[in-house]
mmCIF file of C-alpha atoms in Angstrom:
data_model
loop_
_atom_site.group_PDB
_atom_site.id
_atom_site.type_symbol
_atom_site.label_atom_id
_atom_site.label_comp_id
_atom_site.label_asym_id
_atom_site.label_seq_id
_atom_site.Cartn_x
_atom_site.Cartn_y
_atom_site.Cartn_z
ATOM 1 C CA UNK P 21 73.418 32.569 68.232
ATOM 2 C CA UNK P 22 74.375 28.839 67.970
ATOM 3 C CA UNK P 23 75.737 26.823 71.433
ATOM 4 C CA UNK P 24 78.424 24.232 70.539
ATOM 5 C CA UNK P 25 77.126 20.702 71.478
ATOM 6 C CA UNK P 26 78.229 18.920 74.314
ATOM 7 C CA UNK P 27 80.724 16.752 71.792
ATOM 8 C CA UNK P 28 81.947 19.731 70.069
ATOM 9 C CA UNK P 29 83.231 21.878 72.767
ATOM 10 C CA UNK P 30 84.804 18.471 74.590
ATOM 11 C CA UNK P 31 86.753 17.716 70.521
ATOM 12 C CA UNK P 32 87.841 22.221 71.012
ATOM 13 C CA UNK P 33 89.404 21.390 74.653
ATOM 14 C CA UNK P 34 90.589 17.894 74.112
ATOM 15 C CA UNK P 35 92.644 19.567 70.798
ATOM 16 C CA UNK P 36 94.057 22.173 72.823
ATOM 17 C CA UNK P 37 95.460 19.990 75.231
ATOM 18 C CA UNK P 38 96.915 17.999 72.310
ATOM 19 C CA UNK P 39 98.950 20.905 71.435
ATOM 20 C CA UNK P 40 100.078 21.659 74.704
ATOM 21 C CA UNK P 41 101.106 17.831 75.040
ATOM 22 C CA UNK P 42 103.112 18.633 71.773
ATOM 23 C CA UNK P 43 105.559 20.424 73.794
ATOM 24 C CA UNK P 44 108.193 17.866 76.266
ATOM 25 C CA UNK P 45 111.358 18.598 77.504
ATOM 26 C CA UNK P 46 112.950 17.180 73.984
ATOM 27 C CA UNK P 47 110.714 19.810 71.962
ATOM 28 C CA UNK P 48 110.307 22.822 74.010
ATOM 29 C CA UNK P 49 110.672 25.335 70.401
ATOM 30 C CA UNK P 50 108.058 23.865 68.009
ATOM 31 C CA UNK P 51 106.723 25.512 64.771
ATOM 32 C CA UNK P 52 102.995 25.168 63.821
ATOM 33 C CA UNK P 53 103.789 22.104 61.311
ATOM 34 C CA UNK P 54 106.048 20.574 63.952
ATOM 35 C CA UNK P 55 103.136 20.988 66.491
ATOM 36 C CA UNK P 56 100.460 19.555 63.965
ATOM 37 C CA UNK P 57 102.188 16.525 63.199
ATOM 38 C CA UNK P 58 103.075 15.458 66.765
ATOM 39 C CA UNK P 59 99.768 16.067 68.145
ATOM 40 C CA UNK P 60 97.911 14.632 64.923
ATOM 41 C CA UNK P 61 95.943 18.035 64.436
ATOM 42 C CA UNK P 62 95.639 19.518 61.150
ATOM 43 C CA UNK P 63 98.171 22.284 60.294
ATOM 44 C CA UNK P 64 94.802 25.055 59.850
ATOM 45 C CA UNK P 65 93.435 23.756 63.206
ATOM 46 C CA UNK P 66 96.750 23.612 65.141
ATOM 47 C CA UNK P 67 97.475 27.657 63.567
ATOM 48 C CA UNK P 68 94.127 28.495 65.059
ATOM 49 C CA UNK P 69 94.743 26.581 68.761
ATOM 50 C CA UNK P 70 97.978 28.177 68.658
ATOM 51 C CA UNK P 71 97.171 31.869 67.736
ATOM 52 C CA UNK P 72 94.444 31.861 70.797
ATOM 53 C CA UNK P 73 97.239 30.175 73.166
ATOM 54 C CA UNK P 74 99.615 32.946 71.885
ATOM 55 C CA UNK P 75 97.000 35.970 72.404
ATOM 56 C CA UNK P 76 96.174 34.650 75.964
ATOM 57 C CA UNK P 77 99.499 34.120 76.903
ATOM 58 C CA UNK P 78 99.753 30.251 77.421
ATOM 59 C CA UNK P 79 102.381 30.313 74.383
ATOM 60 C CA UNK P 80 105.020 32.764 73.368
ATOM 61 C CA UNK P 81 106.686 32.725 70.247
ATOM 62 C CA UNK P 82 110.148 33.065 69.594
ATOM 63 C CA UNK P 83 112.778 33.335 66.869
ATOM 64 C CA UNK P 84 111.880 31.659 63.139
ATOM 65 C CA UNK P 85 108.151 31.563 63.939
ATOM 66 C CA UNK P 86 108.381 28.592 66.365
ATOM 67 C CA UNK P 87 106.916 28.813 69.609
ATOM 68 C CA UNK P 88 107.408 27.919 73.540
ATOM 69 C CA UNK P 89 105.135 27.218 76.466
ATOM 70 C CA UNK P 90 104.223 30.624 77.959
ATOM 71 C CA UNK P 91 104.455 32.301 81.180
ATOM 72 C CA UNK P 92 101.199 32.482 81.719
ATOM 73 C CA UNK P 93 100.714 28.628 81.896
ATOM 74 C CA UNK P 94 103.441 28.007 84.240
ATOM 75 C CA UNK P 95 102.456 30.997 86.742
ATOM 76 C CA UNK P 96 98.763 29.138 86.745
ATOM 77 C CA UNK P 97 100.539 25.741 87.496
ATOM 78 C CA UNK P 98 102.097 27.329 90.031
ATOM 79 C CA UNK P 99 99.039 28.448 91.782
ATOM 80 C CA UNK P 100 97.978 23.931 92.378
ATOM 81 C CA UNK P 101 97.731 23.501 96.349
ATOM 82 C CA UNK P 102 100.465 20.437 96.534
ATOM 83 C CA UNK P 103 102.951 22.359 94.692
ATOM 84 C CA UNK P 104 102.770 25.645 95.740
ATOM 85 C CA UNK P 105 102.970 24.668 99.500
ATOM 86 C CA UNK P 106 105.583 22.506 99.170
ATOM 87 C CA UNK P 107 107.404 25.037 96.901
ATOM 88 C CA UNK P 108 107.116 28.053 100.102
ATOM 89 C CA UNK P 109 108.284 25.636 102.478
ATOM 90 C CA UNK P 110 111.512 24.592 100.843
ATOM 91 C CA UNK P 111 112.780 27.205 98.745
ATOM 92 C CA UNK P 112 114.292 28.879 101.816
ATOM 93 C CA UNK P 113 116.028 25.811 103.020
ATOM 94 C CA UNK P 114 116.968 24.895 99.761
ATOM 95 C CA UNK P 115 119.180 28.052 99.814
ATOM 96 C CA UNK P 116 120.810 27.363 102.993
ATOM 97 C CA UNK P 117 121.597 23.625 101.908
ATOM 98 C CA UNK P 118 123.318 25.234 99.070
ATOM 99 C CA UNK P 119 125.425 27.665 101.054
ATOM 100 C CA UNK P 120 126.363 24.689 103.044
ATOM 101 C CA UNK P 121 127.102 22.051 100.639
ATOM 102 C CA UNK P 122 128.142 24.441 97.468
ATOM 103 C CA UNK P 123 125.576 22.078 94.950
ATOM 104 C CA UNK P 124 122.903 21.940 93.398
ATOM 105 C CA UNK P 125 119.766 21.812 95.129
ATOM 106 C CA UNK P 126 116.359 20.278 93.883
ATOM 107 C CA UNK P 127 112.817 20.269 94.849
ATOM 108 C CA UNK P 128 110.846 17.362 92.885
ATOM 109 C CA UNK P 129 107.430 15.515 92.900
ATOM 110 C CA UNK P 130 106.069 12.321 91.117
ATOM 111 C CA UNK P 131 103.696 12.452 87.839
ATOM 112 C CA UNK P 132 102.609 9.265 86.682
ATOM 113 C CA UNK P 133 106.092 7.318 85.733
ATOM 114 C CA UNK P 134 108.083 10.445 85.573
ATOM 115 C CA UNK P 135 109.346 13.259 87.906
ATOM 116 C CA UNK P 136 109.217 16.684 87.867
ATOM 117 C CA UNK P 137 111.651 19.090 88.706
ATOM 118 C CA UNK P 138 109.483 22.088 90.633
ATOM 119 C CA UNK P 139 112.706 24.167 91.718
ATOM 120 C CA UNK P 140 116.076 24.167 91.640
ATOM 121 C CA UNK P 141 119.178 26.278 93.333
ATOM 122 C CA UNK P 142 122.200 26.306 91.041
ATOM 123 C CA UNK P 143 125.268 25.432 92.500
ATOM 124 C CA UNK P 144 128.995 25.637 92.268
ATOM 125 C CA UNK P 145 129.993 22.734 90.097
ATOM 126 C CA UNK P 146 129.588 22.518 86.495
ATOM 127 C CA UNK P 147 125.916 23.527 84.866
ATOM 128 C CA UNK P 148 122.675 21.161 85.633
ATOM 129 C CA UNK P 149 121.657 18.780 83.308
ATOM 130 C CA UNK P 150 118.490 19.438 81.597
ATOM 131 C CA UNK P 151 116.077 17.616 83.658
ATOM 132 C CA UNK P 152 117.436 18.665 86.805
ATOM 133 C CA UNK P 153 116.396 22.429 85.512
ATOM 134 C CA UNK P 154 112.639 23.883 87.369
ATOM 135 C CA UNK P 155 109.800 22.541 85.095
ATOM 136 C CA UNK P 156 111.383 19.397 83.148
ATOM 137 C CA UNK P 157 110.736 15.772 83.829
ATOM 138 C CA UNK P 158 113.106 13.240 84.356
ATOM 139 C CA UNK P 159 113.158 9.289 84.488
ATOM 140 C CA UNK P 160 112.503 7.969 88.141
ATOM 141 C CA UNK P 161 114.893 5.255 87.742
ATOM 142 C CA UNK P 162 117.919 7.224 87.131
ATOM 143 C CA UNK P 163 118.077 9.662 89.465
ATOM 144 C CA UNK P 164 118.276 9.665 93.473
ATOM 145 C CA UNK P 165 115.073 12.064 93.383
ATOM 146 C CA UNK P 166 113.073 9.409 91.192
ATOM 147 C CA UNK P 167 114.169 6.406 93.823
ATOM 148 C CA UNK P 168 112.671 8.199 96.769
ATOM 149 C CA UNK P 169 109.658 9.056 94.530
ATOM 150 C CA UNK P 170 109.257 5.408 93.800
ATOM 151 C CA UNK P 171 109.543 4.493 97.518
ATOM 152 C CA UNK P 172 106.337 6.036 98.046
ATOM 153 C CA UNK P 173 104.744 5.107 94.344
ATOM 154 C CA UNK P 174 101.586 2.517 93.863
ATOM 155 C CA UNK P 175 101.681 -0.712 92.507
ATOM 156 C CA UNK P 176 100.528 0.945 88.861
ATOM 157 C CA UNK P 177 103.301 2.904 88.608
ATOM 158 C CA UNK P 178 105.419 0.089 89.247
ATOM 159 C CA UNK P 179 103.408 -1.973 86.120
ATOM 160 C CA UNK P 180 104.133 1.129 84.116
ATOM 161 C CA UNK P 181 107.763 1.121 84.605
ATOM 162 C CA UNK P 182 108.111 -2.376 83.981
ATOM 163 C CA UNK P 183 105.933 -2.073 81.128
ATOM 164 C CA UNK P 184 108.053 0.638 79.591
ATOM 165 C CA UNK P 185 111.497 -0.752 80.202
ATOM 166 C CA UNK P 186 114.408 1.369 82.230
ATOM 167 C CA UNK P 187 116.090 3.092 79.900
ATOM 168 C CA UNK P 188 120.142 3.402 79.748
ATOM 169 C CA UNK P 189 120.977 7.114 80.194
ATOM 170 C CA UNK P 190 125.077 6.137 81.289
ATOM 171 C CA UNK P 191 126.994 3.041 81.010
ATOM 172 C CA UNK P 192 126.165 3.033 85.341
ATOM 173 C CA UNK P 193 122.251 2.912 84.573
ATOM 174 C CA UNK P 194 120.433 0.383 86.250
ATOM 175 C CA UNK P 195 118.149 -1.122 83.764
ATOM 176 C CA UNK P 196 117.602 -4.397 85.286
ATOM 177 C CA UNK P 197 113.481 -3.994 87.634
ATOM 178 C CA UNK P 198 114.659 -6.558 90.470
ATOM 179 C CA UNK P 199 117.959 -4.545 90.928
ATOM 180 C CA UNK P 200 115.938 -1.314 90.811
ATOM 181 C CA UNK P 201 112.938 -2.376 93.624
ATOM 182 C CA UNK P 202 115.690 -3.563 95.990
ATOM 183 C CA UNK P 203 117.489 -0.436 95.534
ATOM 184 C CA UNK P 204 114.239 1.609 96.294
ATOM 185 C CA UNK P 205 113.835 -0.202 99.102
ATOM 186 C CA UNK P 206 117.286 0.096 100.522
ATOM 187 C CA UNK P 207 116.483 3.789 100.185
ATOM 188 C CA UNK P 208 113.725 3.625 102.059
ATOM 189 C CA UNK P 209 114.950 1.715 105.065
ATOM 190 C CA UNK P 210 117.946 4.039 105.547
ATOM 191 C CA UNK P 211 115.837 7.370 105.031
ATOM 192 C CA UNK P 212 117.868 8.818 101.443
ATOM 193 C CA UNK P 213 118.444 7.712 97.889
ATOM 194 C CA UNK P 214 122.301 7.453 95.918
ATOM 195 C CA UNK P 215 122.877 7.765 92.230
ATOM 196 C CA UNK P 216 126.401 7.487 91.311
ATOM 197 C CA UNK P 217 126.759 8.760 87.360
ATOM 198 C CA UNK P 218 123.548 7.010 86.164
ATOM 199 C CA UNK P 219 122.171 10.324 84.253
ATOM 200 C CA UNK P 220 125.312 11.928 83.755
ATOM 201 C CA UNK P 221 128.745 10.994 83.679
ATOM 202 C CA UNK P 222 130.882 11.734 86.869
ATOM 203 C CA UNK P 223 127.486 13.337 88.555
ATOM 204 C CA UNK P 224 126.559 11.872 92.070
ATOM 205 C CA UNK P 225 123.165 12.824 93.908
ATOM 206 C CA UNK P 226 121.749 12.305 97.316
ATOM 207 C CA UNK P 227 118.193 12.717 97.744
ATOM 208 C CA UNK P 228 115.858 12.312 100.887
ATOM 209 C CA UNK P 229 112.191 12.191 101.052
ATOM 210 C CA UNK P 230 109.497 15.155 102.445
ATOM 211 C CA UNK P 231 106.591 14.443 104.394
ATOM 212 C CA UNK P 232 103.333 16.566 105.144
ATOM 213 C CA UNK P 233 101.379 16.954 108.215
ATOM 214 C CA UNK P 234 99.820 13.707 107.806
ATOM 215 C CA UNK P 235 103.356 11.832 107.344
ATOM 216 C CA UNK P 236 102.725 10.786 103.585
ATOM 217 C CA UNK P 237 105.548 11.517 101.270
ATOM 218 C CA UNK P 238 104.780 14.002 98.881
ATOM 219 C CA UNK P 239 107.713 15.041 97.586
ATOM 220 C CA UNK P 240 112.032 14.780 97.085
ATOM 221 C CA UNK P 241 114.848 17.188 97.885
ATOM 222 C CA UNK P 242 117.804 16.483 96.463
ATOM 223 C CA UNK P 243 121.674 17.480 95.893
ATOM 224 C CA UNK P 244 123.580 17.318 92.969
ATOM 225 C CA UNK P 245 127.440 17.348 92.870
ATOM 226 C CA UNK P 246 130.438 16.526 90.847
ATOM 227 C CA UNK P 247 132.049 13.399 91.736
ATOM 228 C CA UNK P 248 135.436 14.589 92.037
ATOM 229 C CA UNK P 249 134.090 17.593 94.566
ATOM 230 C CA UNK P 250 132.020 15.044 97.095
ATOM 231 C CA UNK P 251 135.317 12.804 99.216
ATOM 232 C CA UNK P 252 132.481 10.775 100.947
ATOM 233 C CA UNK P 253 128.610 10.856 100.092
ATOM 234 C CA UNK P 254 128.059 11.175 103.911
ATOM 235 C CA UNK P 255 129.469 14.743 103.538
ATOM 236 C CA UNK P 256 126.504 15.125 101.555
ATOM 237 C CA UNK P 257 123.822 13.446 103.225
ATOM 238 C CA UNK P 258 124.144 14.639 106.521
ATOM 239 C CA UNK P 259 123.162 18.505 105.839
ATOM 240 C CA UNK P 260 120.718 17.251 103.230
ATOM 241 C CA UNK P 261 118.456 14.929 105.346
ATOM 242 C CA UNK P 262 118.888 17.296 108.040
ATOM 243 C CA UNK P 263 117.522 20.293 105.559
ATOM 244 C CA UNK P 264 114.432 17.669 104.465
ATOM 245 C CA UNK P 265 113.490 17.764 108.086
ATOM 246 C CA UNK P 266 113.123 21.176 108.143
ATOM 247 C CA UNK P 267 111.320 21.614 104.904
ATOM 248 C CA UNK P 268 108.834 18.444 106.192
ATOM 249 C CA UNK P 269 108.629 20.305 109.560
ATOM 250 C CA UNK P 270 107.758 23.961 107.929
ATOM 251 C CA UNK P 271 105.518 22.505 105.355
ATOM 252 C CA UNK P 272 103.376 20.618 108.187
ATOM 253 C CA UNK P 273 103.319 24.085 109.630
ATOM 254 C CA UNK P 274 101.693 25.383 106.643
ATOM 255 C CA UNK P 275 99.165 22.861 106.127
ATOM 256 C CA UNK P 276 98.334 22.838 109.686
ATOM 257 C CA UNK P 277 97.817 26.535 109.360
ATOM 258 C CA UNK P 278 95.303 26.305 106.045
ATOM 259 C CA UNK P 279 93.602 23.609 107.897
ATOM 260 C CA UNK P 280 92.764 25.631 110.357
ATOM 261 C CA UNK P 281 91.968 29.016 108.144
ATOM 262 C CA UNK P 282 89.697 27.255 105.996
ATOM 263 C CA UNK P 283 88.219 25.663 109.350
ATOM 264 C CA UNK P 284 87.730 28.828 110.810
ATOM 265 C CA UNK P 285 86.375 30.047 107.575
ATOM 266 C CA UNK P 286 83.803 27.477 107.249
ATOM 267 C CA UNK P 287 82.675 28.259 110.664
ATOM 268 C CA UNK P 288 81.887 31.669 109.890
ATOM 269 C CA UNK P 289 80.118 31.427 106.947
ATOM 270 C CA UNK P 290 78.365 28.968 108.721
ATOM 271 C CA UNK P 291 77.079 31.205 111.485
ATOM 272 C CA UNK P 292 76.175 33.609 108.747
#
């Protein structure tokens, strides 16, 4: 029995991953020719990559033989430390800020130059947009979440956004980098981000950073409303930052409480 070389099995994984990249939130229903041409893989090699993905459950497919990312990939994702901590400790509260304020309620994190929506809470007012849905990405520039992302961001993410340009999503959509960083920082002094119709049209959203035991920022909570529904956006940030400090309170809880598990763990093995 022949072992792949070292080479060949990294080309096998490195071509799965392309067609998993082939998916985004603008192409979430792809068919095999669709996935071969935007991940450059040849239409018999992408048929293959995709009929193992489909039998283990990492894609499904769905009506006119295109396909979708599977449950099975996002129920792993689930399972990273960061996300699924931060996930316990707010969904709760997330609830509760909705039952206060009546809007939309979401839980995001930074990747690279985008965010990414890990939960949302529907609310009363008309339906989210797309990347404000649990699992899509959305521009950091644009949204409240994204500006209290960037508050806590590194100097290459910065080069990366000014590399790539700031997109218009809305006539209100700050494009210009100096406007943006002073905004960020106004954010940051006064503890919670504003976006006034910047991804969509007559949408306003409040956002407020979360903090872990350690006091880094690790993640957004935000609230999304009609601007017609919201007289004053204090009505809005007052329950919201006062929600964040619960969820950065419970999720210091939680990593105290590992800490100390895998501590006491450790201990034990090491008497053993």
């Amino acid at each position: 029995m022949s072992i792949p070389s070292p080479a060949t099995d990294r080309s096998v994984v490195e071509r799965t991953l392309s067609v998993l990249g082939a998916f985004d939130t603008g192409n979430v229903r792809l068919t095999v020719s669709e996935i071969s041409r935007r991940s450059g893989i040849p239409v018999a090699t992408a048929y293959r990559i995709v009929a193992k993905l489909l039998s283990w459950g990492a894609l499904e497919r769905t009506e006119q033989n295109r396909y979708t990312i599977g449950l099975r990939l996002w129920e792993i994702a689930l399972l990273a430390p960061r996300h699924s901590d931060l996930r316990g400790a707010a969904v709760p509260h997330m609830f509760e800020l909705r039952a206060v304020t009546r809007s939309a309620v979401l839980l995001s994190v930074r990747e690279g130059d985008e965010g990414i929506c890990l939960e949302s809470v529907s609310g009363t007012a008309r339906p989210l947009h797309r990347s404000w849905s649990r699992g899509h990405r959305f521009p950091l520039h644009a949204t409240a979440c994204g500006r209290v992302l960037l508050a806590a961001a590194d100097d290459i993410t910065w080069e990366e956004i000014d590399t790539l340009g700031l997109g218009p999503h809305t006539p209100r959509t700050v494009t210009d980098p100096g406007v943006l960083r002073g905004l960020v920082e106004q954010g940051r002094r006064q503890g919670f981000a504003v976006c006034d119709g910047e991804l969509l049209d007559g949408v306003v959203e409040v956002a407020a950073p979360l903090y872990d035991a350690d006091g880094t920022a690790v993640g957004a909570v935000g609230l999304v409303a009609d601007r017609d529904r919201v007289a004053h956006v204090h009505d809005l940030t007052r329950p919201l930052l006062a929600a964040a400090g619960r969820i950065s309170r419970s999720l210091a809880l939680r990593t105290r409480a590992e800490g100390q598990h895998h501590s006491s763990t450790d201990n034990q093995r090491s008497r053993t």
